[in-house]
CSV table of C-alpha atoms in Angstrom, one decimal:
chain,number,residue,atom,x,y,z
F,16,UNK,CA,-2.8,-4.8,-6.9
F,17,UNK,CA,-0.7,-5.1,-10.1
F,18,UNK,CA,-2.8,-6.7,-12.9
F,19,UNK,CA,-6.0,-6.1,-11.0
F,20,UNK,CA,-6.7,-2.5,-9.9
F,21,UNK,CA,-6.8,-0.9,-13.3
F,22,UNK,CA,-9.1,2.0,-14.1
F,23,UNK,CA,-12.2,-0.1,-15.0
F,24,UNK,CA,-11.9,-2.2,-11.9
F,25,UNK,CA,-11.4,0.8,-9.7
F,26,UNK,CA,-14.5,2.5,-11.2
F,27,UNK,CA,-16.5,-0.7,-10.5
F,28,UNK,CA,-15.3,-0.9,-6.9
F,29,UNK,CA,-16.3,2.7,-6.3
F,30,UNK,CA,-19.7,2.1,-7.8
F,31,UNK,CA,-20.1,-0.8,-5.4
F,32,UNK,CA,-19.2,1.4,-2.4
F,33,UNK,CA,-15.4,1.4,-1.9
F,34,UNK,CA,-14.4,4.6,-0.1
F,35,UNK,CA,-10.9,4.8,-1.6
F,36,UNK,CA,-9.2,2.9,-4.5
F,37,UNK,CA,-5.5,2.8,-5.3
F,38,UNK,CA,-3.8,2.4,-8.7
F,39,UNK,CA,-1.7,-0.6,-9.6
F,40,UNK,CA,1.8,-0.4,-8.3
F,41,UNK,CA,4.1,1.9,-10.4
F,42,UNK,CA,7.8,1.6,-10.3
F,43,UNK,CA,9.8,4.6,-9.2
F,44,UNK,CA,12.4,4.0,-11.9
F,45,UNK,CA,12.0,6.7,-14.5
F,46,UNK,CA,13.2,4.4,-17.3
F,47,UNK,CA,9.8,2.6,-17.0
F,48,UNK,CA,7.5,5.7,-17.0
F,49,UNK,CA,7.1,5.8,-20.8
F,50,UNK,CA,6.2,2.2,-21.2
F,51,UNK,CA,2.7,1.3,-22.3
F,52,UNK,CA,2.2,-0.7,-19.1
F,53,UNK,CA,3.1,2.2,-16.9
F,54,UNK,CA,1.0,4.7,-18.8
F,55,UNK,CA,-2.0,2.5,-18.4
F,56,UNK,CA,-1.4,2.1,-14.7
F,57,UNK,CA,-1.7,5.8,-14.1
F,58,UNK,CA,-4.6,6.4,-16.4
F,59,UNK,CA,-7.5,8.1,-14.6
F,60,UNK,CA,-10.1,9.0,-17.2
F,61,UNK,CA,-12.9,10.8,-15.4
F,62,UNK,CA,-12.2,8.9,-12.1
F,63,UNK,CA,-13.5,10.9,-9.1
F,64,UNK,CA,-11.2,12.3,-6.4
F,65,UNK,CA,-9.3,11.4,-4.5
F,66,UNK,CA,-7.0,9.7,-7.0
F,67,UNK,CA,-4.3,7.5,-5.3
F,68,UNK,CA,-1.3,6.1,-7.0
F,69,UNK,CA,1.0,3.6,-5.4
F,70,UNK,CA,4.7,3.8,-6.1
F,71,UNK,CA,7.5,1.3,-5.3
F,72,UNK,CA,11.3,1.7,-5.1
F,73,UNK,CA,14.3,1.8,-3.0
F,74,UNK,CA,16.0,5.2,-3.6
F,75,UNK,CA,14.7,8.2,-1.7
F,76,UNK,CA,15.4,10.7,-4.4
F,77,UNK,CA,14.0,8.5,-7.1
F,78,UNK,CA,10.9,7.9,-5.0
F,79,UNK,CA,10.5,11.7,-4.5
F,80,UNK,CA,10.8,12.3,-8.2
F,81,UNK,CA,8.3,9.5,-8.9
F,82,UNK,CA,5.8,11.1,-6.5
F,83,UNK,CA,6.1,14.4,-8.2
F,84,UNK,CA,5.8,12.8,-11.7
F,85,UNK,CA,2.6,11.0,-10.7
F,86,UNK,CA,1.1,14.2,-9.2
F,87,UNK,CA,1.7,15.9,-12.5
F,88,UNK,CA,-0.3,13.1,-14.1
F,89,UNK,CA,-3.2,13.7,-11.8
F,90,UNK,CA,-2.5,11.8,-8.6
F,91,UNK,CA,-3.9,13.4,-5.4
F,92,UNK,CA,-2.6,10.9,-2.9
F,93,UNK,CA,0.8,9.1,-3.1
F,94,UNK,CA,0.8,5.6,-1.6
F,95,UNK,CA,4.2,4.0,-0.9
F,96,UNK,CA,4.5,0.3,-1.1
F,97,UNK,CA,6.6,-1.4,1.6
F,98,UNK,CA,4.4,-4.5,1.7
F,99,UNK,CA,4.8,-6.4,-1.6
F,100,UNK,CA,6.3,-9.8,-0.9
F,101,UNK,CA,7.1,-10.7,-4.6
F,102,UNK,CA,10.7,-11.9,-5.1
F,103,UNK,CA,11.2,-9.7,-8.2
F,104,UNK,CA,10.4,-6.6,-6.0
F,105,UNK,CA,12.2,-7.6,-2.9
F,106,UNK,CA,15.4,-8.6,-4.7
F,107,UNK,CA,15.7,-4.9,-5.7
F,108,UNK,CA,15.4,-3.9,-2.1
F,109,UNK,CA,11.9,-2.5,-2.6
F,110,UNK,CA,8.5,-3.5,-1.3
F,111,UNK,CA,8.6,-5.4,2.0
F,112,UNK,CA,12.4,-5.8,1.8
F,113,UNK,CA,12.6,-2.2,3.0
F,114,UNK,CA,11.3,-3.3,6.4
F,115,UNK,CA,14.8,-4.7,7.0
F,116,UNK,CA,16.3,-1.2,6.9
F,117,UNK,CA,14.4,1.2,9.2
F,118,UNK,CA,16.8,4.1,8.4
F,119,UNK,CA,16.2,3.7,4.6
F,120,UNK,CA,12.4,3.6,5.4
F,121,UNK,CA,12.8,6.9,7.2
F,122,UNK,CA,14.8,8.5,4.4
F,123,UNK,CA,12.3,7.4,1.7
F,124,UNK,CA,9.3,8.7,3.7
F,125,UNK,CA,10.9,12.0,4.5
F,126,UNK,CA,12.0,12.5,1.0
F,127,UNK,CA,8.6,11.8,-0.5
F,128,UNK,CA,6.6,13.8,2.1
F,129,UNK,CA,8.9,16.8,1.6
F,130,UNK,CA,8.7,16.6,-2.2
F,131,UNK,CA,4.9,16.8,-2.5
F,132,UNK,CA,2.0,18.8,-1.1
F,133,UNK,CA,-0.5,16.0,-1.2
F,134,UNK,CA,-1.1,13.3,1.5
F,135,UNK,CA,1.4,10.5,1.5
F,136,UNK,CA,0.2,7.1,2.7
F,137,UNK,CA,2.1,3.9,3.4
F,138,UNK,CA,1.4,0.2,3.1
F,139,UNK,CA,3.5,-2.3,5.2
F,140,UNK,CA,3.5,-5.8,6.6
F,141,UNK,CA,4.2,-6.8,10.2
F,142,UNK,CA,7.9,-7.4,9.4
F,143,UNK,CA,10.3,-9.4,7.3
F,144,UNK,CA,9.7,-12.7,9.1
F,145,UNK,CA,8.3,-14.0,12.4
F,146,UNK,CA,11.7,-13.4,14.1
F,147,UNK,CA,11.8,-9.8,12.9
F,148,UNK,CA,8.4,-8.1,13.4
F,149,UNK,CA,8.8,-4.4,13.5
F,150,UNK,CA,5.5,-2.9,12.4
F,151,UNK,CA,5.1,-0.8,15.5
F,152,UNK,CA,8.6,0.9,15.2
F,153,UNK,CA,8.1,1.4,11.4
F,154,UNK,CA,4.7,3.0,12.1
F,155,UNK,CA,6.3,5.4,14.5
F,156,UNK,CA,8.9,6.3,11.9
F,157,UNK,CA,6.1,6.9,9.4
F,158,UNK,CA,4.2,9.1,11.7
F,159,UNK,CA,7.3,11.2,12.5
F,160,UNK,CA,8.0,11.6,8.8
F,161,UNK,CA,4.5,13.0,8.2
F,162,UNK,CA,2.8,10.1,6.7
F,163,UNK,CA,-1.0,10.7,6.6
F,164,UNK,CA,-2.3,7.2,7.0
F,165,UNK,CA,-0.9,3.7,7.3
F,166,UNK,CA,-2.2,0.4,6.0
F,167,UNK,CA,-1.0,-2.8,7.7
F,168,UNK,CA,-1.2,-6.3,6.1
F,169,UNK,CA,-1.2,-8.5,9.1
F,170,UNK,CA,1.5,-11.0,7.9
F,171,UNK,CA,5.2,-10.9,7.6
F,172,UNK,CA,6.9,-11.0,4.2
F,173,UNK,CA,8.0,-14.6,4.8
F,174,UNK,CA,4.3,-15.5,5.4
F,175,UNK,CA,3.3,-14.0,2.1
F,176,UNK,CA,-0.5,-14.8,2.0
F,177,UNK,CA,-0.5,-17.9,4.2
F,178,UNK,CA,-1.4,-18.5,7.8
F,179,UNK,CA,-3.4,-16.5,10.4
F,180,UNK,CA,-3.4,-12.8,10.1
F,181,UNK,CA,-1.8,-10.9,13.1
F,182,UNK,CA,-4.7,-8.7,14.0
F,183,UNK,CA,-3.2,-8.3,17.5
F,184,UNK,CA,-0.1,-6.7,15.8
F,185,UNK,CA,-2.4,-4.3,13.9
F,186,UNK,CA,-4.1,-3.4,17.2
F,187,UNK,CA,-0.7,-2.7,18.7
F,188,UNK,CA,0.1,-0.4,15.8
F,189,UNK,CA,-3.2,1.4,16.3
F,190,UNK,CA,-2.3,2.0,20.0
F,191,UNK,CA,1.2,3.2,19.1
F,192,UNK,CA,0.3,6.0,16.7
F,193,UNK,CA,-2.3,8.7,16.3
F,194,UNK,CA,-2.6,8.7,12.5
F,195,UNK,CA,-5.3,6.6,10.9
F,196,UNK,CA,-4.4,2.9,10.6
F,197,UNK,CA,-6.1,0.7,8.0
F,198,UNK,CA,-6.3,-3.0,8.7
F,199,UNK,CA,-5.7,-5.5,5.9
F,200,UNK,CA,-5.6,-9.2,5.5
F,201,UNK,CA,-8.2,-11.9,4.9
F,202,UNK,CA,-11.2,-9.6,5.0
F,203,UNK,CA,-13.6,-11.5,2.7
F,204,UNK,CA,-17.0,-10.6,4.1
F,205,UNK,CA,-18.8,-7.7,5.8
F,206,UNK,CA,-19.0,-9.7,9.0
F,207,UNK,CA,-15.3,-10.2,9.0
F,208,UNK,CA,-14.8,-6.5,8.3
F,209,UNK,CA,-16.8,-5.6,11.4
F,210,UNK,CA,-14.8,-8.2,13.5
F,211,UNK,CA,-11.5,-6.8,12.3
F,212,UNK,CA,-12.5,-3.2,13.1
F,213,UNK,CA,-13.7,-4.1,16.5
F,214,UNK,CA,-10.6,-6.3,17.3
F,215,UNK,CA,-8.0,-3.8,16.0
F,216,UNK,CA,-9.6,-0.4,16.6
F,217,UNK,CA,-8.5,0.5,13.1
F,218,UNK,CA,-10.0,3.5,11.3
F,219,UNK,CA,-10.8,1.5,8.2
F,220,UNK,CA,-10.3,-1.8,6.5
F,221,UNK,CA,-8.5,-2.5,3.2
F,222,UNK,CA,-9.8,-5.2,1.0
F,223,UNK,CA,-7.4,-6.6,-1.6
F,224,UNK,CA,-7.7,-10.3,-2.7
F,225,UNK,CA,-11.2,-10.4,-1.2
F,226,UNK,CA,-12.4,-8.0,-4.0
F,227,UNK,CA,-10.6,-9.9,-6.8
F,228,UNK,CA,-13.5,-11.0,-9.0
F,229,UNK,CA,-15.9,-9.9,-6.3
F,230,UNK,CA,-16.3,-6.1,-6.3
F,231,UNK,CA,-19.8,-6.6,-4.9
F,232,UNK,CA,-18.2,-7.1,-1.5
F,233,UNK,CA,-18.0,-3.3,-1.0
F,234,UNK,CA,-21.8,-3.0,-1.2
């Protein structure tokens, strides 16, 4: 989460029991890589493995180059953001806006997977809006491209962070693919985590806003 999952916060979450932490979202645009903000976002210090960096962009070749750049900086997992609902991201055809173009999704994933020799993971939503839910088909595209694991936030882009989470949709994704699926959305207690795992059959849960100001949730 931009502005949240910096190095000190990631270290704290690990100490509290988080199994995997991911860097703040880093733009794939190379013109931003030398900025102070970007350098801080991919700062690892003595962070233990595996080190995961999330990249966002809309151009397959640029995303592949960004993946290689971040691996050179110490990343051991490349996570691709196709779930961010922010207007400034979507208006550049990145984040969850990519869910509207399955062919571009396939091109980006294939380019990144072929460009690196580390696991590539993907974060998506259930679709662009309630009339255009395509998480299952996107998941199949991801698996075919060689993505190692998939995190699904159980809302559409239009829903942002409001309304009920579509745990049934996450369960359908789990059924549709063989790669590990990580359930995400409104997991704010250990009891809710157990419920979501049982309901969806997911391999793991991802906690985002539920950890903001509350890293103790992982313990």
